[in-house]
CSV table of C-alpha atoms in Angstrom, one decimal:
chain,number,residue,atom,x,y,z
A,1,MET,CA,20.7,-4.9,-25.8
A,2,ASP,CA,21.1,-7.0,-29.0
A,3,SER,CA,17.6,-8.3,-29.4
A,4,ASP,CA,14.1,-7.1,-28.7
A,5,ARG,CA,13.5,-10.4,-26.9
A,6,GLU,CA,16.3,-9.9,-24.4
A,7,MET,CA,15.3,-9.2,-20.9
A,8,ASP,CA,16.3,-6.3,-18.8
A,9,PRO,CA,19.6,-7.5,-17.2
A,10,ALA,CA,18.5,-6.3,-13.7
A,11,HIS,CA,15.5,-8.6,-13.9
A,12,ARG,CA,16.9,-11.8,-15.5
A,13,THR,CA,16.2,-14.9,-13.5
A,14,PRO,CA,19.4,-15.9,-11.6
A,15,GLU,CA,21.1,-19.1,-12.4
A,16,GLY,CA,19.5,-22.0,-10.5
A,17,VAL,CA,16.1,-20.3,-9.9
A,18,ASP,CA,13.4,-22.6,-11.4
A,19,GLU,CA,10.0,-21.7,-12.8
A,20,LYS,CA,8.1,-22.8,-9.6
A,21,THR,CA,10.4,-20.4,-7.6
A,22,VAL,CA,9.7,-17.6,-10.0
A,23,ARG,CA,5.9,-18.2,-9.6
A,24,ALA,CA,6.2,-18.4,-5.8
A,25,LEU,CA,8.1,-15.1,-5.7
A,26,GLY,CA,5.5,-13.6,-7.9
A,27,ALA,CA,2.7,-14.8,-5.6
A,28,LEU,CA,4.7,-13.4,-2.6
A,29,SER,CA,5.1,-10.0,-4.4
A,30,LYS,CA,1.4,-9.9,-5.3
A,31,ALA,CA,0.5,-10.6,-1.6
A,32,LEU,CA,2.7,-7.7,-0.5
A,33,GLU,CA,1.2,-5.4,-3.1
A,34,THR,CA,-2.3,-6.4,-1.9
A,35,THR,CA,-1.2,-5.5,1.6
A,36,GLU,CA,0.1,-2.2,0.3
A,37,ARG,CA,-3.4,-1.5,-1.0
A,38,ALA,CA,-5.0,-2.5,2.3
A,39,ARG,CA,-2.6,-0.2,4.1
A,40,GLY,CA,-3.6,2.7,1.7
A,41,HIS,CA,-7.2,2.1,2.6
A,42,LEU,CA,-6.3,2.1,6.3
A,43,TYR,CA,-4.6,5.5,5.8
A,44,GLY,CA,-7.8,6.7,3.9
A,45,PHE,CA,-9.9,5.5,6.9
A,46,HIS,CA,-7.5,7.4,9.2
A,47,GLN,CA,-7.7,10.7,7.2
A,48,LEU,CA,-11.5,10.5,6.6
A,49,THR,CA,-12.2,9.8,10.2
A,50,GLY,CA,-10.0,12.8,11.2
A,51,THR,CA,-11.7,15.0,8.7
A,52,ALA,CA,-15.1,13.9,10.0
A,53,ASP,CA,-14.0,14.8,13.6
A,54,PHE,CA,-13.1,18.4,12.5
A,55,GLU,CA,-16.4,18.6,10.6
A,56,LEU,CA,-18.2,17.6,13.7
A,57,GLY,CA,-16.5,20.5,15.5
A,58,ASP,CA,-17.9,22.8,12.8
A,59,ALA,CA,-21.3,21.3,13.1
A,60,ALA,CA,-21.3,21.9,16.9
A,61,ARG,CA,-20.2,25.5,16.4
A,62,LEU,CA,-23.0,26.0,13.9
A,63,LEU,CA,-25.6,24.4,16.1
A,64,ARG,CA,-24.5,26.7,18.9
A,65,GLU,CA,-24.7,29.8,16.6
A,66,ALA,CA,-28.2,28.7,15.6
A,67,GLY,CA,-29.2,28.7,19.3
A,68,HIS,CA,-29.0,24.9,19.9
A,69,GLU,CA,-26.6,24.9,22.8
A,70,GLU,CA,-27.7,21.6,24.3
A,71,GLN,CA,-27.3,19.7,21.0
A,72,ALA,CA,-23.9,21.4,20.3
A,73,ARG,CA,-22.7,20.3,23.7
A,74,ARG,CA,-24.0,16.7,23.1
A,75,VAL,CA,-22.1,16.5,19.7
A,76,GLU,CA,-19.0,17.7,21.4
A,77,ARG,CA,-19.3,15.5,24.5
A,78,GLU,CA,-20.4,12.3,22.8
A,79,ILE,CA,-18.6,12.3,19.4
A,80,VAL,CA,-15.9,14.9,18.9
A,81,GLY,CA,-12.6,13.3,19.8
A,82,ARG,CA,-14.1,9.9,20.5
A,83,ASN,CA,-12.1,6.7,20.2
A,84,VAL,CA,-13.0,4.7,17.1
A,85,ILE,CA,-12.4,1.5,19.0
A,86,PRO,CA,-11.8,1.3,22.8
A,87,GLY,CA,-8.6,3.3,23.6
A,88,HIS,CA,-7.7,4.0,20.0
A,89,TRP,CA,-7.8,6.8,17.6
A,90,THR,CA,-7.1,5.9,14.0
A,91,PHE,CA,-3.5,6.9,14.1
A,92,GLN,CA,-2.9,4.2,16.8
A,93,ILE,CA,-4.6,1.6,14.6
A,94,VAL,CA,-2.3,2.6,11.7
A,95,GLU,CA,0.8,2.4,14.0
A,96,ALA,CA,-0.3,-1.0,15.3
A,97,TYR,CA,-0.9,-2.3,11.7
A,98,ASN,CA,2.5,-1.0,10.6
A,99,SER,CA,4.5,-2.4,13.5
A,100,THR,CA,2.6,-5.7,13.9
A,101,TYR,CA,1.8,-6.7,10.3
A,102,TYR,CA,3.1,-4.5,7.5
A,103,ARG,CA,6.7,-4.0,8.4
A,104,PRO,CA,7.3,-7.7,9.4
A,105,PHE,CA,5.6,-8.7,6.1
A,106,ALA,CA,7.7,-6.4,4.0
A,107,ALA,CA,10.9,-7.5,5.8
A,108,VAL,CA,10.1,-11.2,5.2
A,109,GLU,CA,9.3,-10.6,1.5
A,110,HIS,CA,12.6,-8.7,1.2
A,111,ASP,CA,14.6,-11.4,2.9
A,112,VAL,CA,13.0,-14.2,0.8
A,113,VAL,CA,13.8,-12.3,-2.4
A,114,GLU,CA,17.4,-11.8,-1.3
A,115,GLU,CA,17.8,-15.4,-0.2
A,116,VAL,CA,16.1,-17.1,-3.2
A,117,ALA,CA,16.7,-14.7,-6.1
A,118,GLY,CA,19.7,-12.6,-5.1
A,119,GLY,CA,17.5,-9.6,-4.4
A,120,ARG,CA,16.0,-9.5,-7.9
A,121,ASP,CA,12.5,-8.2,-7.6
A,122,HIS,CA,9.6,-8.8,-10.1
A,123,LEU,CA,11.1,-11.7,-12.0
A,124,LEU,CA,7.6,-13.0,-13.0
A,125,GLU,CA,6.5,-9.6,-14.2
A,126,ALA,CA,9.8,-9.1,-16.1
A,127,ARG,CA,9.3,-12.4,-17.8
A,128,LEU,CA,5.8,-11.3,-18.8
A,129,LYS,CA,7.1,-8.0,-20.1
A,130,THR,CA,9.5,-9.9,-22.3
A,131,ILE,CA,6.8,-12.2,-23.7
A,132,ARG,CA,4.2,-9.4,-24.3
A,133,ARG,CA,6.4,-6.8,-25.9
A,134,THR,CA,6.0,-6.1,-29.6
A,135,THR,CA,9.3,-6.6,-31.5
A,136,GLY,CA,10.7,-3.4,-32.9
A,137,HIS,CA,8.0,-1.1,-31.4
A,138,PRO,CA,9.7,1.9,-29.8
A,139,ASP,CA,7.3,1.9,-26.9
A,140,HIS,CA,8.0,-1.8,-26.1
A,141,THR,CA,11.7,-1.6,-25.2
A,142,ALA,CA,13.2,-3.7,-22.4
A,143,THR,CA,14.6,-0.7,-20.5
A,144,PRO,CA,14.2,3.1,-20.4
A,145,PRO,CA,16.3,5.0,-23.0
A,146,THR,CA,19.8,5.8,-21.9
A,147,THR,CA,20.9,9.5,-21.9
């Protein structure tokens, strides 16, 4: 690249894509990123709930070993393996979220970027990187070093 102010060629705004479109694509990308975070929390919920269920099994075993058979049976009967919402364990909630919301959202975002910007992602962020880089600084280059 000739100049520190040049943009990474893979992220240059395609001919005919205006500023409003770049901002709209940035908003779309940010919305998908927020959904990615929500999905991560959903997986955290799934894993934490599963861990709690196994811990309940340990608690029931310990209650039984301590001579509290009735209480151990109640924990096992009422809580261990229980649905978190009617008919659903957490893995089913994750599956429904992925198929009903996440995958369609990701597909629409991908299609819009393809149709409007020739598949070039993160145009807004690339523009910001170009603006915010320090000229001549080795840690502010447009692209990774070539080997």
